[in-house]
Coordinates of C-alpha atoms in Angstrom, one line a residue:
X1 CA 18.9 85.9 -14.2
X2 CA 20.8 87.2 -11.4
X3 CA 24.2 86.3 -10.0
X4 CA 24.5 84.8 -6.5
X5 CA 25.5 87.7 -4.1
X6 CA 26.2 88.2 -0.3
X7 CA 23.9 91.3 -0.3
X8 CA 21.3 89.5 1.5
X9 CA 17.9 88.2 0.2
X10 CA 15.8 90.4 -2.3
X11 CA 12.4 91.5 -1.5
X12 CA 9.7 88.6 -1.6
X13 CA 8.0 88.8 -4.9
X14 CA 4.8 87.3 -6.1
X15 CA 4.6 84.8 -8.8
X16 CA 2.3 84.2 -11.7
X17 CA 0.0 82.4 -9.4
X18 CA -0.1 85.2 -6.8
X19 CA 2.2 83.1 -4.3
X20 CA 4.5 85.2 -2.4
X21 CA 8.0 83.7 -2.7
X22 CA 10.5 83.3 0.1
X23 CA 7.7 82.1 2.7
X24 CA 9.4 78.9 3.8
X25 CA 9.2 77.7 7.4
X26 CA 12.1 76.3 9.5
X27 CA 11.4 72.8 8.1
X28 CA 11.8 74.1 4.6
X29 CA 8.2 74.0 3.8
X30 CA 6.0 76.4 1.7
X31 CA 2.9 78.1 3.4
X32 CA -0.2 75.8 3.6
X33 CA -1.8 77.4 0.4
X34 CA 1.5 76.3 -1.8
X35 CA 1.6 72.8 -0.2
X36 CA -1.8 72.0 -1.7
X37 CA -0.3 72.3 -5.0
X38 CA -0.2 68.6 -6.8
X39 CA 3.3 67.2 -6.5
X40 CA 4.4 70.0 -4.2
X41 CA 4.1 68.3 -0.9
X42 CA 6.9 66.3 0.8
X43 CA 6.7 62.7 0.1
X44 CA 7.0 60.6 3.4
X45 CA 8.6 57.1 2.5
X46 CA 7.3 54.3 4.5
X47 CA 9.9 52.6 6.3
X48 CA 10.0 48.6 6.4
X49 CA 9.9 46.7 9.9
X50 CA 13.1 46.1 11.5
X51 CA 13.3 42.6 10.9
X52 CA 13.4 43.0 7.1
X53 CA 16.5 45.3 7.3
X54 CA 18.2 42.5 9.6
X55 CA 17.3 39.8 7.3
X56 CA 18.5 41.9 4.2
X57 CA 21.9 42.4 5.8
X58 CA 22.0 38.8 6.8
X59 CA 21.4 37.8 3.3
X60 CA 24.2 39.9 1.8
X61 CA 26.4 38.6 4.6
X62 CA 25.8 35.0 3.7
X63 CA 26.3 35.3 0.0
X64 CA 29.2 37.4 0.6
X65 CA 30.9 34.7 2.9
X66 CA 30.1 32.0 0.1
X67 CA 31.8 34.4 -2.3
X68 CA 34.9 34.5 -0.4
X69 CA 34.8 30.6 -0.1
X70 CA 34.4 30.3 -3.9
X71 CA 37.2 32.6 -4.4
X72 CA 39.4 30.3 -2.3
X73 CA 38.3 27.5 -4.3
X74 CA 39.3 28.9 -7.6
X75 CA 42.7 30.1 -6.1
X76 CA 43.5 26.5 -5.1
X77 CA 42.3 25.0 -8.5
X78 CA 38.9 23.3 -7.2
X79 CA 36.8 25.5 -9.2
X80 CA 37.3 27.0 -12.6
X81 CA 37.2 30.7 -12.9
X82 CA 35.2 31.6 -16.0
X83 CA 36.3 35.4 -15.9
X84 CA 38.9 36.8 -18.4
X85 CA 42.2 36.7 -16.6
X86 CA 45.1 39.4 -16.9
X87 CA 48.2 38.0 -18.5
X88 CA 51.2 37.3 -16.3
X89 CA 53.0 40.4 -17.8
X90 CA 50.3 42.8 -16.9
X91 CA 49.9 41.9 -13.1
X92 CA 51.7 44.9 -12.1
X93 CA 49.4 47.3 -14.1
X94 CA 46.8 49.4 -12.4
X95 CA 43.6 47.2 -12.4
X96 CA 40.8 48.3 -14.6
X97 CA 38.1 47.7 -11.7
X98 CA 38.1 47.9 -8.0
X99 CA 38.8 44.6 -6.2
X100 CA 35.3 44.6 -4.5
X101 CA 33.6 45.6 -7.9
X102 CA 35.1 42.4 -9.4
X103 CA 34.3 40.2 -6.4
X104 CA 30.6 41.7 -6.4
X105 CA 30.3 40.8 -10.2
X106 CA 31.6 37.4 -10.1
X107 CA 30.1 36.2 -6.9
X108 CA 26.7 37.8 -6.5
X109 CA 25.5 39.6 -9.8
X110 CA 26.8 36.6 -11.9
X111 CA 24.5 34.1 -10.0
X112 CA 21.2 36.1 -10.9
X113 CA 22.2 38.0 -14.1
X114 CA 19.4 36.1 -16.0
X115 CA 16.8 38.6 -14.8
X116 CA 18.7 41.5 -16.7
X117 CA 19.5 42.2 -20.3
X118 CA 16.8 39.8 -21.8
X119 CA 16.8 39.9 -25.3
X120 CA 13.7 41.6 -26.8
X121 CA 12.7 40.4 -30.4
X122 CA 9.7 42.5 -31.3
X123 CA 8.4 46.1 -30.7
X124 CA 8.5 47.0 -27.1
X125 CA 5.0 48.3 -26.7
X126 CA 2.5 47.4 -24.1
X127 CA 3.5 43.9 -24.7
X128 CA 6.5 42.2 -26.4
X129 CA 8.2 39.0 -27.2
X130 CA 11.2 37.6 -25.6
X131 CA 13.8 35.1 -26.9
X132 CA 14.1 32.3 -24.3
X133 CA 17.7 31.6 -23.1
X134 CA 19.0 29.2 -20.6
X135 CA 22.6 28.8 -18.9
X136 CA 24.4 25.6 -18.3
X137 CA 27.1 27.1 -16.1
X138 CA 25.3 29.2 -13.6
X139 CA 24.8 32.3 -15.9
X140 CA 28.6 32.6 -16.9
X141 CA 27.1 32.1 -20.5
X142 CA 23.8 31.6 -22.2
X143 CA 22.4 29.8 -25.1
X144 CA 18.9 30.3 -26.8
X145 CA 16.4 27.4 -26.9
X146 CA 14.8 28.6 -30.2
X147 CA 11.6 29.2 -28.3
X148 CA 9.8 32.7 -28.0
X149 CA 7.7 34.0 -25.1
X150 CA 4.9 35.8 -26.8
X151 CA 2.8 38.6 -25.4
X152 CA 4.6 39.4 -22.4
X153 CA 3.2 42.5 -20.7
X154 CA 5.6 45.1 -20.6
X155 CA 5.8 46.8 -17.3
X156 CA 9.6 48.3 -17.7
X157 CA 9.6 50.8 -20.6
X158 CA 9.6 54.4 -20.5
X159 CA 6.9 54.4 -23.2
X160 CA 4.7 56.7 -21.2
X161 CA 2.4 57.8 -23.9
X162 CA 2.5 54.7 -26.1
X163 CA 4.5 56.5 -29.0
X164 CA 6.7 53.5 -29.3
X165 CA 4.2 52.0 -31.9
X166 CA 4.3 50.6 -35.4
X167 CA 1.2 51.9 -37.1
X168 CA 1.7 52.5 -40.8
X169 CA -0.9 55.2 -40.8
X170 CA 0.5 57.2 -37.9
X171 CA 4.2 56.7 -39.1
X172 CA 3.6 57.8 -42.8
X173 CA 5.1 61.3 -42.2
X174 CA 8.1 59.6 -40.7
X175 CA 8.6 57.2 -43.7
X176 CA 8.2 60.1 -46.1
X177 CA 11.0 62.1 -44.1
X178 CA 13.1 58.9 -44.3
X179 CA 12.7 58.7 -48.1
X180 CA 13.3 62.4 -48.5
X181 CA 16.4 63.1 -46.2
X182 CA 17.7 59.5 -45.5
X183 CA 18.4 57.9 -41.9
X184 CA 21.4 60.0 -40.9
X185 CA 22.8 63.5 -41.5
X186 CA 26.6 62.7 -40.9
X187 CA 27.5 66.1 -40.1
X188 CA 27.1 68.7 -37.0
X189 CA 24.6 71.4 -37.2
X190 CA 27.4 73.9 -37.5
X191 CA 28.6 72.5 -40.8
X192 CA 25.9 71.0 -43.3
X193 CA 23.9 69.2 -40.9
X194 CA 21.4 71.8 -40.1
X195 CA 18.0 70.9 -41.8
X196 CA 14.7 72.7 -41.8
X197 CA 12.9 70.0 -39.8
X198 CA 15.5 70.5 -36.9
X199 CA 14.7 74.3 -36.8
X200 CA 11.0 73.5 -37.0
X201 CA 11.3 70.9 -34.1
X202 CA 13.1 73.6 -31.8
X203 CA 10.4 76.3 -32.5
X204 CA 7.8 73.6 -31.5
X205 CA 9.6 72.5 -28.4
X206 CA 10.0 76.2 -27.3
X207 CA 6.0 76.8 -27.8
X208 CA 5.4 73.6 -26.3
X209 CA 7.3 74.3 -23.0
X210 CA 6.3 78.1 -23.0
X211 CA 9.8 79.3 -23.3
X212 CA 11.6 81.9 -25.6
X213 CA 13.9 79.3 -27.3
X214 CA 15.1 75.7 -27.3
X215 CA 18.1 73.6 -28.8
X216 CA 17.9 69.8 -29.7
X217 CA 20.7 67.3 -29.3
X218 CA 21.0 63.7 -30.7
X219 CA 21.3 61.9 -27.3
X220 CA 19.6 62.5 -23.9
X221 CA 22.7 61.6 -22.0
X222 CA 25.0 63.8 -23.5
X223 CA 22.3 66.7 -23.3
X224 CA 23.2 66.9 -19.6
X225 CA 27.0 65.8 -19.5
X226 CA 28.1 68.0 -22.3
X227 CA 25.9 71.1 -21.6
X228 CA 26.5 71.6 -17.8
X229 CA 30.5 72.2 -18.3
X230 CA 29.4 75.0 -20.8
X231 CA 27.2 76.7 -18.1
X232 CA 29.5 76.5 -15.1
X233 CA 33.1 76.2 -14.3
X234 CA 35.8 76.9 -11.8
X235 CA 34.6 79.3 -9.1
X236 CA 30.8 78.1 -9.5
X237 CA 28.9 76.1 -6.9
X238 CA 26.4 73.3 -7.9
X239 CA 24.0 72.3 -5.4
X240 CA 22.7 68.7 -6.6
X241 CA 20.0 66.5 -5.3
X242 CA 21.4 63.4 -3.7
X243 CA 19.3 61.3 -6.2
X244 CA 20.2 63.0 -9.5
X245 CA 20.7 60.8 -12.4
X246 CA 24.4 59.9 -13.5
X247 CA 24.2 62.1 -16.5
X248 CA 23.8 65.1 -14.2
X249 CA 26.6 63.9 -11.8
X250 CA 29.0 63.5 -14.8
X251 CA 28.2 66.8 -16.2
X252 CA 28.8 68.4 -12.8
X253 CA 32.2 66.7 -12.3
X254 CA 33.3 67.6 -15.9
X255 CA 32.5 71.2 -15.4
X256 CA 35.1 71.6 -12.8
X257 CA 32.6 73.4 -10.4
X258 CA 32.5 72.6 -6.8
X259 CA 29.7 70.3 -6.0
X260 CA 27.8 69.8 -2.8
X261 CA 24.8 67.5 -2.5
X262 CA 21.5 68.1 -0.5
X263 CA 18.9 65.6 0.9
X264 CA 16.5 64.4 -1.7
X265 CA 13.8 66.9 -2.0
X266 CA 14.6 68.3 1.4
X267 CA 14.0 72.2 1.3
X268 CA 15.6 72.7 4.7
X269 CA 18.9 71.1 3.7
X270 CA 19.0 73.1 0.5
X271 CA 18.3 76.4 2.1
X272 CA 21.1 75.6 4.7
X273 CA 23.5 75.1 1.9
X274 CA 22.3 78.2 -0.1
X275 CA 22.6 80.5 3.0
X276 CA 26.1 79.2 3.8
X277 CA 27.0 79.6 0.2
X278 CA 25.8 83.3 -0.1
X279 CA 27.3 84.2 3.4
X280 CA 30.5 82.3 3.2
X281 CA 31.4 82.5 -0.4
X282 CA 34.2 80.3 -1.8
X283 CA 36.6 78.2 0.5
X284 CA 39.7 79.9 1.8
X285 CA 39.3 83.2 -0.3
X286 CA 35.6 83.8 0.6
X287 CA 35.0 85.6 -2.6
X288 CA 31.1 85.4 -3.9
X289 CA 30.6 82.3 -6.1
X290 CA 30.3 83.3 -9.7
X291 CA 27.2 81.2 -9.9
X292 CA 25.1 79.0 -7.8
X293 CA 23.5 76.3 -10.0
X294 CA 20.6 74.1 -8.1
X295 CA 20.3 71.0 -10.2
X296 CA 16.9 68.8 -9.8
X297 CA 15.0 66.4 -11.7
X298 CA 11.4 66.5 -12.4
X299 CA 10.6 62.8 -11.7
X300 CA 13.3 60.9 -10.1
X301 CA 13.4 57.6 -12.0
X302 CA 14.3 55.2 -9.1
X303 CA 12.1 56.8 -6.5
X304 CA 9.1 57.9 -8.6
X305 CA 9.0 61.2 -6.5
X306 CA 8.2 64.5 -7.8
X307 CA 10.4 67.5 -7.5
X308 CA 9.1 70.3 -4.9
X309 CA 9.5 72.7 -7.8
X310 CA 7.5 75.6 -6.4
X311 CA 9.6 75.6 -3.1
X312 CA 12.9 75.4 -5.0
X313 CA 11.9 78.3 -7.2
X314 CA 11.1 80.3 -4.1
X315 CA 14.6 79.6 -2.8
X316 CA 16.2 80.3 -6.0
X317 CA 14.6 83.7 -6.0
X318 CA 15.5 84.2 -2.4
X319 CA 19.2 83.5 -2.6
X320 CA 19.6 84.7 -6.4
X321 CA 20.8 81.2 -7.7
X322 CA 20.2 79.5 -11.0
X323 CA 17.9 76.5 -11.4
X324 CA 18.5 73.5 -13.8
X325 CA 15.7 71.2 -14.2
X326 CA 15.9 67.8 -15.8
X327 CA 12.5 66.6 -17.1
X328 CA 13.6 63.5 -18.6
X329 CA 10.6 61.4 -17.0
X330 CA 8.3 64.2 -16.6
X331 CA 7.8 65.9 -19.8
X332 CA 4.7 64.5 -21.7
X333 CA 4.0 62.4 -18.7
X334 CA 2.6 64.8 -16.0
X335 CA 0.5 67.8 -16.2
X336 CA -3.1 68.2 -17.5
X337 CA -1.7 68.9 -21.1
X338 CA 1.8 67.0 -20.7
X339 CA 3.8 70.0 -20.2
X340 CA 5.8 68.4 -17.1
X341 CA 6.3 69.3 -13.7
X342 CA 6.0 73.2 -14.3
X343 CA 2.4 72.5 -15.3
X344 CA 1.7 70.1 -12.4
X345 CA 3.1 72.4 -9.9
X346 CA 1.8 75.6 -11.3
X347 CA 5.1 77.0 -11.7
X348 CA 6.0 79.6 -14.5
X349 CA 8.4 78.2 -16.9
X350 CA 10.3 81.5 -17.1
X351 CA 11.2 81.0 -13.4
X352 CA 13.2 77.9 -14.6
X353 CA 16.5 79.1 -16.0
X354 CA 17.5 75.9 -17.8
X355 CA 14.8 73.4 -18.9
X356 CA 16.3 70.1 -20.0
X357 CA 14.4 67.1 -21.2
X358 CA 14.6 63.9 -23.5
X359 CA 12.7 62.6 -26.4
X360 CA 13.4 59.0 -25.6
X361 CA 10.5 58.3 -23.1
X362 CA 7.0 60.2 -23.8
X363 CA 7.8 60.8 -27.3
X364 CA 9.0 57.2 -28.4
X365 CA 12.3 58.8 -30.3
X366 CA 15.8 59.7 -29.1
X367 CA 17.9 62.9 -28.2
X368 CA 17.2 65.6 -25.8
X369 CA 16.6 69.4 -25.6
X370 CA 17.8 72.5 -23.5
X371 CA 15.3 75.3 -23.4
X372 CA 14.9 78.7 -21.8
X373 CA 15.9 82.4 -22.5
X374 CA 17.2 83.1 -26.0
X375 CA 20.5 84.4 -24.6
X376 CA 21.0 81.0 -23.0
X377 CA 20.2 78.8 -26.1
X378 CA 22.2 81.2 -28.4
X379 CA 25.3 80.9 -26.0
X380 CA 25.1 76.9 -26.2
X381 CA 25.0 76.8 -29.8
X382 CA 28.6 78.3 -29.8
X383 CA 29.9 77.0 -26.8
X384 CA 28.4 73.5 -25.9
X385 CA 30.6 70.6 -26.9
X386 CA 27.4 68.5 -27.8
X387 CA 26.4 71.2 -30.3
X388 CA 29.7 71.8 -31.8
X389 CA 31.2 68.4 -32.3
X390 CA 28.1 65.9 -32.3
X391 CA 26.1 65.0 -35.3
X392 CA 22.5 66.5 -35.8
X393 CA 19.5 64.5 -34.9
X394 CA 18.5 61.8 -37.5
X395 CA 15.7 63.3 -39.9
X396 CA 13.3 60.2 -39.3
X397 CA 13.9 60.6 -35.5
X398 CA 13.1 64.3 -35.8
X399 CA 10.1 63.7 -37.6
X400 CA 8.9 61.3 -35.0
X401 CA 9.4 63.8 -32.2
X402 CA 7.3 66.4 -34.4
X403 CA 4.5 63.8 -34.8
X404 CA 4.3 63.0 -31.2
X405 CA 4.6 66.4 -29.9
X406 CA 2.0 67.8 -32.5
X407 CA -0.3 65.1 -31.4
X408 CA 0.1 66.0 -27.6
X409 CA -0.5 69.6 -28.5
X410 CA -3.6 68.8 -30.6
X411 CA -2.2 70.3 -33.9
X412 CA -2.7 67.1 -35.8
X413 CA -6.5 67.9 -35.5
X414 CA -7.2 65.2 -33.2
X415 CA -7.8 64.8 -29.5
X416 CA -5.6 61.6 -29.3
X417 CA -2.7 63.4 -27.6
X418 CA -5.0 64.6 -24.7
X419 CA -6.5 61.2 -24.6
X420 CA -3.2 59.5 -23.9
X421 CA -2.3 62.0 -21.3
X422 CA -5.5 61.5 -19.4
X423 CA -5.3 57.6 -19.9
X424 CA -1.6 57.7 -18.5
X425 CA -2.7 59.7 -15.4
X426 CA -5.8 57.4 -14.8
X427 CA -3.6 54.2 -15.1
X428 CA -1.1 55.8 -12.7
X429 CA -3.7 56.6 -10.1
X430 CA -5.4 53.2 -10.4
X431 CA -2.4 51.0 -10.3
X432 CA -0.9 52.9 -7.2
X433 CA -4.0 52.8 -5.1
X434 CA -4.5 49.1 -5.8
X435 CA -0.9 48.4 -4.7
X436 CA -1.4 50.4 -1.6
X437 CA -4.6 48.4 -1.1
X438 CA -2.6 45.2 -1.3
X439 CA -0.1 46.1 1.3
X440 CA 3.1 46.7 -0.6
X441 CA 5.4 49.4 0.2
X442 CA 5.7 51.8 -2.8
X443 CA 7.6 55.0 -3.2
X444 CA 6.8 58.1 -5.1
X445 CA 4.1 60.7 -5.8
X446 CA 0.7 59.6 -6.8
X447 CA 1.1 61.5 -10.0
X448 CA 4.3 59.7 -10.9
X449 CA 4.0 56.9 -13.7
X450 CA 7.3 55.4 -12.2
X451 CA 6.2 53.0 -9.5
X452 CA 8.8 51.3 -7.2
X453 CA 7.7 48.4 -5.1
X454 CA 10.3 47.6 -2.3
X455 CA 11.4 44.2 -2.1
X456 CA 14.4 44.7 0.1
X457 CA 16.0 41.1 0.4
X458 CA 18.4 40.0 -2.4
X459 CA 16.9 36.6 -2.8
X460 CA 13.4 37.9 -2.8
X461 CA 14.3 40.2 -5.7
X462 CA 15.7 37.3 -7.8
X463 CA 12.8 35.1 -7.1
X464 CA 10.1 38.1 -7.9
X465 CA 11.7 38.7 -11.3
X466 CA 11.6 35.1 -12.3
X467 CA 8.2 34.4 -11.0
X468 CA 6.7 37.3 -12.8
X469 CA 8.3 36.1 -16.1
X470 CA 6.7 32.8 -15.4
X471 CA 3.5 34.6 -15.6
X472 CA 4.4 36.4 -18.8
X473 CA 4.8 39.9 -17.1
X474 CA 8.2 41.6 -18.0
X475 CA 9.5 43.7 -14.9
X476 CA 12.7 45.6 -14.0
X477 CA 14.3 44.7 -10.6
X478 CA 17.0 46.9 -9.3
X479 CA 19.3 46.3 -6.3
X480 CA 22.7 47.4 -4.8
X481 CA 24.6 49.1 -5.8
X482 CA 22.2 50.9 -7.9
X483 CA 20.1 51.4 -4.8
X484 CA 20.9 51.6 -1.1
X485 CA 21.7 48.1 0.2
X486 CA 18.4 47.8 2.2
X487 CA 16.2 49.2 -0.6
X488 CA 16.2 46.6 -3.4
X489 CA 12.9 47.1 -5.6
X490 CA 11.0 46.4 -8.8
X491 CA 10.3 49.4 -10.7
X492 CA 7.0 49.6 -12.7
X493 CA 6.6 52.2 -15.5
X494 CA 3.0 52.8 -16.5
X495 CA 1.9 53.7 -20.1
X496 CA -1.1 55.0 -22.0
X497 CA -1.0 52.0 -23.8
X498 CA -1.8 49.6 -21.1
X499 CA -5.5 48.7 -20.9
X500 CA -7.5 48.4 -17.6
X501 CA -7.5 44.5 -18.4
X502 CA -3.6 44.3 -18.5
X503 CA -3.4 46.2 -15.3
X504 CA -5.7 44.0 -13.6
X505 CA -4.0 40.9 -14.9
X506 CA -0.8 42.4 -13.7
X507 CA -2.3 43.1 -10.3
X508 CA -3.5 39.7 -9.9
X509 CA -0.4 38.1 -10.3
X510 CA 1.3 40.6 -8.2
X511 CA -1.1 40.0 -5.5
X512 CA -0.4 36.2 -5.6
X513 CA 3.4 36.6 -5.8
X514 CA 3.3 39.0 -3.1
X515 CA 1.7 36.5 -1.0
X516 CA 3.7 33.6 -1.9
X517 CA 7.1 35.6 -1.3
X518 CA 5.7 37.5 1.7
X519 CA 6.4 40.9 -0.1
X520 CA 3.7 42.8 1.4
X521 CA 5.6 44.9 4.2
X522 CA 3.2 47.9 4.5
X523 CA 1.9 48.5 8.0
X524 CA -0.5 51.3 6.7
X525 CA -4.3 50.6 6.2
X526 CA -5.6 51.6 2.8
X527 CA -9.3 51.3 1.7
X528 CA -9.7 51.5 -1.9
X529 CA -13.4 51.8 -1.7
X530 CA -13.1 55.1 0.1
X531 CA -10.2 56.5 -1.7
X532 CA -11.0 58.5 -4.8
X533 CA -9.0 57.3 -7.8
X534 CA -9.3 60.9 -9.2
X535 CA -7.4 62.5 -6.5
X536 CA -4.1 61.8 -4.5
X537 CA -4.4 58.9 -2.3
X538 CA -1.0 59.4 -0.2
X539 CA -1.6 58.5 3.4

């Protein structure tokens, strides 16, 4: 790795695929040869008709006006306020929440919160059971009816490879590990919490990723938030994609480094910031930055888009920066053998300085990892707060990760892992192609198992979630402030555990609900009979 310098760009070099790095046009795109790499091209997001945006703003305006009217009724005592109230002697204290945040919660979110936090009472596999609940006071409180909704198709879990399972034969090694080690370590790795299976897992992760070394952590969120401050600090610059996850944002803020945000997957925006950073240096003093760290995700969990990794690596090498890649949603889920976006885009893992990922999704477990060069990992073992103070991974969780990863790599003597990877890829292509044919606006790359369907209007978001549950399909809907105000959506997550019959059932109901609620906003024409489901169908 090299520090950022103001000495100009290095001589263009060739990567392991024979590409010439540094060849980026004025729009921030690679040469035509590199653009043909799967997941490497710019994803063009279809925009809704103008009337949809107008109706969305109008809908939010109406519910906001009614919110202020209800607040007036509460102030004069005509309506009861169900929220917790501050005591009189605390009125002069600094409020815990911003005023508009409180307003939004009590007047907008509270009326529709029955669509979130639904209690699951079974294994969250391809199907699950939900406890039915109702509200007698407009969602301020809920009560259970005693009825259970059985066999709801699960379209919202990150169970990409279907390892969130409960098969006695498959989980025998996990059960044996629990009997041998117990369910917890109750110590840090630095004290008496370092077990042989922890070291075995780290060696396996490094081999799986094709890097020198790796280190595991007990919590995926903390893997980002606690390790980034150990890598950069004051005098360093972080260039962060505008759609990065909260854990990356928190880690960047805790580090004390200067943070600048570039447009999502926009190489022109990133190169402009890199060029300015190298030429101008730090503000006021104009000294060179100690480090320049580019932070991106493999698959963006709300957009379903895949990082343009080959182009970012080219820019990283050209301007001598570092690259931090978060593969929480991509490791295990994409690539011919499940090795993530480096495999999908044909990038040498050695060209990524810091590889981060989690075990909470494709591996059906918990925790995360940092991988890369041995010097990097050895440094984090002694300097990362998450390594020094956090307890070690639970032994049965560690064994579950080992079991899943060995299955993916074929080390269990079967082809089940590859079968699941191929099944997920097939499900993803089929589901995306059918949605496009129906006329929905969807975001993301054709290889991404995260499939957002744009709903836009707040009333339709609520109606969509309730209608789908009536049809025994569990979906995740997301709106403002988690998304831009005009881009509310439903986010579907595909799994290798989904059968074609399940997907056809979901698609059938989606087609009906889309017609009933007028959700098919796409103006593009897609002919499924002419589109090959084994190739990208991006139009």
